[in-house]
Structure formats: structure tokens, C-alpha cells
């Protein structure tokens, strides 16, 4: 499939979805979908492609540009969970290793790339994802099993909670504290654990890169 028109036609034929249903899933107007299907549009933006991928099982990259594998290798989300209500979206819950690679990615994670999904308001960037808290370094505010929504497009401010990458190319979740400007003119910051038993990490002592800023914190108080 070399054109967007071909890809949209194939997606609709295999899923049986109408123009109106595609528009509702992608969060666009029916006329926009008609342009994808019959007009001169050559590619899609990441946000609608990601939503279509989550609902159909096709790859977001393939839908958007025609590159990469056609299918994401997972069952469509509308087969085994409820579709996200209007104004909502499916976010992937990814591992700390996956999060450590975010800055090198050319395409956002699809929901099926994580080990779980979370439904939430569609008010974050296409790159946003959830991380699950491990260990006790952020007690008492963040417990193991809590999940935090991280958005790489939101720059941190002092006092924010962030996901950052360490030298092992894996993510860590800490409080962000600015300490000034280094000799080379770069901002010096600390990653501060809330548990005093753990050390503070400094960007002028270790190679640390902020991945994204926390937008939301979710906790389950009882589990089955």
C-alpha cells in the first residue's frame, strides 16, 4: 500500500468501520476522513493514527506513513476492552527500559507496545505514557504499583516529579530540583527521592536526561 487512500480503504474494509466510526475513533470530522479516503492527503498526524491503531490493530506508523509492518501484532483493543469514551484515550503502560529510549524514538509508543493500558483524558501529547512505580525510594507519596502519567513534551519546573534516564539507559522517577548553571552553561539539576534512605542524584555528577514530566498519579488502594 503506497497511498493513504489505499491504507484507509484497507483498514475500513477489514474492520467494517464506516467513515463516521473512523472519524469518532480518530477524533476528527467525517469530512476529514473523507479527505483521507478520497482526497489528496498523503499522510496522517501521529494523534489520529495512534487512536486508529489502538482501535483496529493496525500499526500507527503504517497508518500514518505506510512504512513499517502493517499490523501491530496485537488484537485490536475494541475486541477485548471497552473503547475509550469520547474525549478519552488509551495510554500504554511501559517499562522503565522502554521509557529510557523515548528520546531516541521517531514515533510514539502505541498502546500495544506496553504491558498494560490506562484510559485517561486526551489532554496529553501523543508521546505521553504511564510508568508503574517500583521500589520504595518515593515513599510515602508514591507506592510500588502506583502509576504516573509522563509527558515528554512538558518541560519540568522546580518541584515537579519527572522520569529521567540514567547511564544504564533506564528510567528513574524522582522529584526535580534545580541547582543552578554549570561551568559549561548547562542547567544543573538534582533528582530527589522522597525516601531519605536513598541518595540524591546530580546531573553534574552523573549523565542524567529528563524524559518527561508527571501529569497524573494513579493509585489502587485495594487489589484482587
mmCIF file of C-alpha atoms in Angstrom:
data_model
loop_
_atom_site.group_PDB
_atom_site.id
_atom_site.type_symbol
_atom_site.label_atom_id
_atom_site.label_comp_id
_atom_site.label_asym_id
_atom_site.label_seq_id
_atom_site.Cartn_x
_atom_site.Cartn_y
_atom_site.Cartn_z
ATOM 1 C CA UNK A 1 0.000 0.000 0.000
ATOM 2 C CA UNK A 2 1.657 3.205 -1.151
ATOM 3 C CA UNK A 3 -1.044 5.827 -0.594
ATOM 4 C CA UNK A 4 -3.055 6.969 2.393
ATOM 5 C CA UNK A 5 -6.216 6.360 0.366
ATOM 6 C CA UNK A 6 -5.269 2.704 -0.105
ATOM 7 C CA UNK A 7 -4.417 2.276 3.574
ATOM 8 C CA UNK A 8 -7.653 3.844 4.832
ATOM 9 C CA UNK A 9 -9.672 1.756 2.363
ATOM 10 C CA UNK A 10 -7.962 -1.434 3.560
ATOM 11 C CA UNK A 11 -8.448 -0.503 7.227
ATOM 12 C CA UNK A 12 -12.160 0.187 6.674
ATOM 13 C CA UNK A 13 -12.657 -2.968 4.607
ATOM 14 C CA UNK A 14 -11.025 -5.251 7.185
ATOM 15 C CA UNK A 15 -12.668 -3.686 10.236
ATOM 16 C CA UNK A 16 -16.056 -2.935 8.678
ATOM 17 C CA UNK A 17 -15.994 0.578 10.117
ATOM 18 C CA UNK A 18 -17.817 3.470 8.453
ATOM 19 C CA UNK A 19 -16.492 6.957 7.771
ATOM 20 C CA UNK A 20 -18.391 8.203 10.813
ATOM 21 C CA UNK A 21 -16.943 5.494 13.056
ATOM 22 C CA UNK A 22 -13.411 6.193 11.837
ATOM 23 C CA UNK A 23 -13.952 9.905 12.498
ATOM 24 C CA UNK A 24 -15.221 9.213 16.032
ATOM 25 C CA UNK A 25 -12.237 6.979 16.844
ATOM 26 C CA UNK A 26 -9.670 9.392 15.394
ATOM 27 C CA UNK A 27 -11.267 12.462 16.974
ATOM 28 C CA UNK A 28 -11.773 14.282 13.665
ATOM 29 C CA UNK A 29 -14.695 15.273 11.455
ATOM 30 C CA UNK A 30 -16.270 12.956 8.902
ATOM 31 C CA UNK A 31 -15.184 15.355 6.166
ATOM 32 C CA UNK A 32 -11.568 14.918 7.278
ATOM 33 C CA UNK A 33 -11.876 11.140 6.944
ATOM 34 C CA UNK A 34 -13.422 11.607 3.503
ATOM 35 C CA UNK A 35 -10.329 13.605 2.558
ATOM 36 C CA UNK A 36 -8.113 10.765 3.807
ATOM 37 C CA UNK A 37 -10.167 8.238 1.843
ATOM 38 C CA UNK A 38 -10.760 10.128 -1.410
ATOM 39 C CA UNK A 39 -8.727 13.331 -1.316
ATOM 40 C CA UNK A 40 -5.138 14.450 -1.805
ATOM 41 C CA UNK A 41 -3.962 13.923 1.785
ATOM 42 C CA UNK A 42 -0.757 11.831 1.778
ATOM 43 C CA UNK A 43 -0.135 11.119 5.473
ATOM 44 C CA UNK A 44 -1.716 11.405 8.906
ATOM 45 C CA UNK A 45 -0.588 13.152 12.058
ATOM 46 C CA UNK A 46 0.502 10.990 14.966
ATOM 47 C CA UNK A 47 -2.523 11.570 17.225
ATOM 48 C CA UNK A 48 -5.282 10.246 14.911
ATOM 49 C CA UNK A 49 -3.040 7.445 13.639
ATOM 50 C CA UNK A 50 -2.344 6.303 17.216
ATOM 51 C CA UNK A 51 -6.064 6.297 18.068
ATOM 52 C CA UNK A 52 -6.902 4.306 14.950
ATOM 53 C CA UNK A 53 -4.116 1.830 15.745
ATOM 54 C CA UNK A 54 -5.437 1.287 19.267
ATOM 55 C CA UNK A 55 -8.929 0.526 17.940
ATOM 56 C CA UNK A 56 -8.079 -1.591 14.900
ATOM 57 C CA UNK A 57 -4.817 -3.479 15.477
ATOM 58 C CA UNK A 58 -3.088 -1.844 12.512
ATOM 59 C CA UNK A 59 0.277 -0.199 13.175
ATOM 60 C CA UNK A 60 0.168 3.551 13.824
ATOM 61 C CA UNK A 61 3.291 4.085 11.720
ATOM 62 C CA UNK A 62 1.805 2.123 8.820
ATOM 63 C CA UNK A 63 -1.482 4.037 9.002
ATOM 64 C CA UNK A 64 0.291 7.403 9.159
ATOM 65 C CA UNK A 65 3.040 6.930 6.580
ATOM 66 C CA UNK A 66 2.794 3.472 5.016
ATOM 67 C CA UNK A 67 6.158 2.398 6.484
ATOM 68 C CA UNK A 68 6.872 -0.493 8.830
ATOM 69 C CA UNK A 69 4.708 -3.575 9.471
ATOM 70 C CA UNK A 70 1.036 -3.317 8.601
ATOM 71 C CA UNK A 71 -0.227 -4.863 11.819
ATOM 72 C CA UNK A 72 0.946 -4.147 15.352
ATOM 73 C CA UNK A 73 0.941 -7.842 16.275
ATOM 74 C CA UNK A 74 -1.771 -7.456 18.921
ATOM 75 C CA UNK A 75 -5.509 -7.906 18.933
ATOM 76 C CA UNK A 76 -7.479 -4.674 18.443
ATOM 77 C CA UNK A 77 -8.321 -3.062 21.752
ATOM 78 C CA UNK A 78 -12.026 -2.865 20.905
ATOM 79 C CA UNK A 79 -12.098 -6.682 20.894
ATOM 80 C CA UNK A 80 -11.079 -7.263 24.497
ATOM 81 C CA UNK A 81 -11.717 -3.975 26.332
ATOM 82 C CA UNK A 82 -14.269 -1.213 26.083
ATOM 83 C CA UNK A 83 -13.418 1.503 23.537
ATOM 84 C CA UNK A 84 -12.316 4.764 25.084
ATOM 85 C CA UNK A 85 -15.311 7.094 25.500
ATOM 86 C CA UNK A 86 -15.357 10.361 23.527
ATOM 87 C CA UNK A 87 -12.677 12.695 24.813
ATOM 88 C CA UNK A 88 -10.741 9.782 26.317
ATOM 89 C CA UNK A 89 -7.710 7.916 25.065
ATOM 90 C CA UNK A 90 -5.737 4.718 25.575
ATOM 91 C CA UNK A 91 -2.225 5.165 27.042
ATOM 92 C CA UNK A 92 0.441 2.427 27.127
ATOM 93 C CA UNK A 93 1.981 1.425 30.460
ATOM 94 C CA UNK A 94 5.628 0.836 29.536
ATOM 95 C CA UNK A 95 8.693 -0.495 31.324
ATOM 96 C CA UNK A 96 11.496 1.648 32.685
ATOM 97 C CA UNK A 97 13.770 0.274 29.945
ATOM 98 C CA UNK A 98 11.321 1.333 27.229
ATOM 99 C CA UNK A 99 10.983 4.750 28.838
ATOM 100 C CA UNK A 100 14.753 5.145 28.749
ATOM 101 C CA UNK A 101 14.621 5.012 24.943
ATOM 102 C CA UNK A 102 11.958 7.699 24.476
ATOM 103 C CA UNK A 103 14.368 10.483 23.477
ATOM 104 C CA UNK A 104 15.675 8.423 20.534
ATOM 105 C CA UNK A 105 12.248 7.456 19.179
ATOM 106 C CA UNK A 106 10.844 8.742 15.900
ATOM 107 C CA UNK A 107 7.304 7.540 16.597
ATOM 108 C CA UNK A 108 5.384 7.446 19.911
ATOM 109 C CA UNK A 109 4.667 4.162 21.639
ATOM 110 C CA UNK A 110 1.403 2.541 20.623
ATOM 111 C CA UNK A 111 -0.854 1.223 23.428
ATOM 112 C CA UNK A 112 0.014 -2.356 22.470
ATOM 113 C CA UNK A 113 3.714 -1.689 22.983
ATOM 114 C CA UNK A 114 3.218 -1.624 26.756
ATOM 115 C CA UNK A 115 2.470 -4.421 29.211
ATOM 116 C CA UNK A 116 -0.876 -2.811 30.098
ATOM 117 C CA UNK A 117 -3.031 0.176 29.191
ATOM 118 C CA UNK A 118 -4.654 3.027 31.084
ATOM 119 C CA UNK A 119 -7.644 5.044 29.918
ATOM 120 C CA UNK A 120 -7.473 8.783 30.503
ATOM 121 C CA UNK A 121 -8.433 12.188 29.198
ATOM 122 C CA UNK A 122 -6.999 13.029 25.807
ATOM 123 C CA UNK A 123 -5.174 16.105 27.098
ATOM 124 C CA UNK A 124 -1.524 14.997 26.816
ATOM 125 C CA UNK A 125 0.850 14.873 23.862
ATOM 126 C CA UNK A 126 0.978 11.815 21.557
ATOM 127 C CA UNK A 127 4.236 10.830 23.299
ATOM 128 C CA UNK A 128 2.694 10.503 26.779
ATOM 129 C CA UNK A 129 2.762 7.147 28.591
ATOM 130 C CA UNK A 130 2.310 5.636 32.037
ATOM 131 C CA UNK A 131 5.094 4.262 34.228
ATOM 132 C CA UNK A 132 4.492 1.890 37.122
ATOM 133 C CA UNK A 133 6.369 2.745 40.306
ATOM 134 C CA UNK A 134 8.857 0.138 41.532
ATOM 135 C CA UNK A 135 10.642 0.052 44.884
ATOM 136 C CA UNK A 136 10.273 2.338 47.882
ATOM 137 C CA UNK A 137 12.511 5.306 47.015
ATOM 138 C CA UNK A 138 9.473 7.594 46.582
ATOM 139 C CA UNK A 139 7.576 6.590 49.718
ATOM 140 C CA UNK A 140 5.358 7.719 51.292
ATOM 141 C CA UNK A 141 3.741 9.668 48.422
ATOM 142 C CA UNK A 142 4.331 7.095 45.670
ATOM 143 C CA UNK A 143 3.923 3.408 46.474
ATOM 144 C CA UNK A 144 5.023 0.376 44.438
ATOM 145 C CA UNK A 145 2.304 -0.376 41.885
ATOM 146 C CA UNK A 146 1.181 3.243 41.573
ATOM 147 C CA UNK A 147 1.144 4.547 38.014
ATOM 148 C CA UNK A 148 2.160 8.001 36.828
ATOM 149 C CA UNK A 149 1.391 9.681 33.511
ATOM 150 C CA UNK A 150 4.583 11.061 31.959
ATOM 151 C CA UNK A 151 4.585 13.573 29.089
ATOM 152 C CA UNK A 152 7.926 14.141 27.311
ATOM 153 C CA UNK A 153 6.554 17.313 25.713
ATOM 154 C CA UNK A 154 6.078 19.100 29.062
ATOM 155 C CA UNK A 155 9.277 20.762 30.361
ATOM 156 C CA UNK A 156 9.785 20.350 34.112
ATOM 157 C CA UNK A 157 9.650 23.146 36.644
ATOM 158 C CA UNK A 158 11.343 23.069 40.047
ATOM 159 C CA UNK A 159 9.369 20.821 42.355
ATOM 160 C CA UNK A 160 7.802 18.737 39.584
ATOM 161 C CA UNK A 161 8.075 14.965 39.521
ATOM 162 C CA UNK A 162 9.872 13.615 36.460
ATOM 163 C CA UNK A 163 11.045 10.475 34.740
ATOM 164 C CA UNK A 164 14.737 10.705 33.889
ATOM 165 C CA UNK A 165 17.241 8.471 32.166
ATOM 166 C CA UNK A 166 20.415 7.312 33.843
ATOM 167 C CA UNK A 167 23.624 5.889 32.396
ATOM 168 C CA UNK A 168 22.057 2.405 32.195
ATOM 169 C CA UNK A 169 19.520 3.696 29.644
ATOM 170 C CA UNK A 170 16.641 3.006 32.001
ATOM 171 C CA UNK A 171 14.272 5.420 33.647
ATOM 172 C CA UNK A 172 14.051 6.545 37.246
ATOM 173 C CA UNK A 173 11.216 8.554 38.808
ATOM 174 C CA UNK A 174 12.166 11.374 41.165
ATOM 175 C CA UNK A 175 11.460 14.956 42.244
ATOM 176 C CA UNK A 176 13.121 17.610 40.064
ATOM 177 C CA UNK A 177 15.177 20.311 41.794
ATOM 178 C CA UNK A 178 17.290 22.934 40.003
ATOM 179 C CA UNK A 179 20.692 23.792 41.479
ATOM 180 C CA UNK A 180 21.963 26.459 39.083
ATOM 181 C CA UNK A 181 24.053 26.681 35.943
ATOM 182 C CA UNK A 182 27.220 24.656 35.418
ATOM 183 C CA UNK A 183 30.577 25.829 34.071
ATOM 184 C CA UNK A 184 29.591 24.838 30.541
ATOM 185 C CA UNK A 185 26.389 26.863 30.781
ATOM 186 C CA UNK A 186 24.045 23.908 31.173
ATOM 187 C CA UNK A 187 21.383 23.668 33.864
ATOM 188 C CA UNK A 188 22.419 21.616 36.880
ATOM 189 C CA UNK A 189 19.569 19.695 38.490
ATOM 190 C CA UNK A 190 19.004 17.089 41.157
ATOM 191 C CA UNK A 191 16.736 14.061 41.156
ATOM 192 C CA UNK A 192 15.467 13.824 44.702
ATOM 193 C CA UNK A 193 13.948 10.691 46.295
ATOM 194 C CA UNK A 194 11.227 11.267 48.874
ATOM 195 C CA UNK A 195 12.618 8.435 50.983
ATOM 196 C CA UNK A 196 15.668 9.751 52.865
ATOM 197 C CA UNK A 197 17.294 6.315 52.762
ATOM 198 C CA UNK A 198 18.116 6.843 49.071
ATOM 199 C CA UNK A 199 20.759 9.189 47.607
ATOM 200 C CA UNK A 200 20.131 12.364 45.635
ATOM 201 C CA UNK A 201 21.336 12.207 42.024
ATOM 202 C CA UNK A 202 23.009 15.260 40.452
ATOM 203 C CA UNK A 203 23.301 15.981 36.739
ATOM 204 C CA UNK A 204 26.823 17.418 37.149
ATOM 205 C CA UNK A 205 27.993 14.154 38.723
ATOM 206 C CA UNK A 206 26.147 11.641 36.521
ATOM 207 C CA UNK A 207 24.835 11.719 32.971
ATOM 208 C CA UNK A 208 21.124 12.328 33.563
ATOM 209 C CA UNK A 209 18.489 13.254 30.998
ATOM 210 C CA UNK A 210 14.927 14.258 31.863
ATOM 211 C CA UNK A 211 12.500 12.154 29.822
ATOM 212 C CA UNK A 212 9.260 13.843 30.781
ATOM 213 C CA UNK A 213 7.136 15.431 33.479
ATOM 214 C CA UNK A 214 4.409 13.784 35.560
ATOM 215 C CA UNK A 215 0.888 14.971 34.771
ATOM 216 C CA UNK A 216 -1.151 12.490 36.813
ATOM 217 C CA UNK A 217 -0.760 9.999 39.673
ATOM 218 C CA UNK A 218 -2.978 6.930 39.978
ATOM 219 C CA UNK A 219 -3.207 4.547 42.912
ATOM 220 C CA UNK A 220 -5.215 1.419 43.615
ATOM 221 C CA UNK A 221 -5.903 1.081 47.322
ATOM 222 C CA UNK A 222 -7.151 -2.487 47.033
ATOM 223 C CA UNK A 223 -6.218 -5.185 44.588
ATOM 224 C CA UNK A 224 -7.817 -8.547 43.942
#
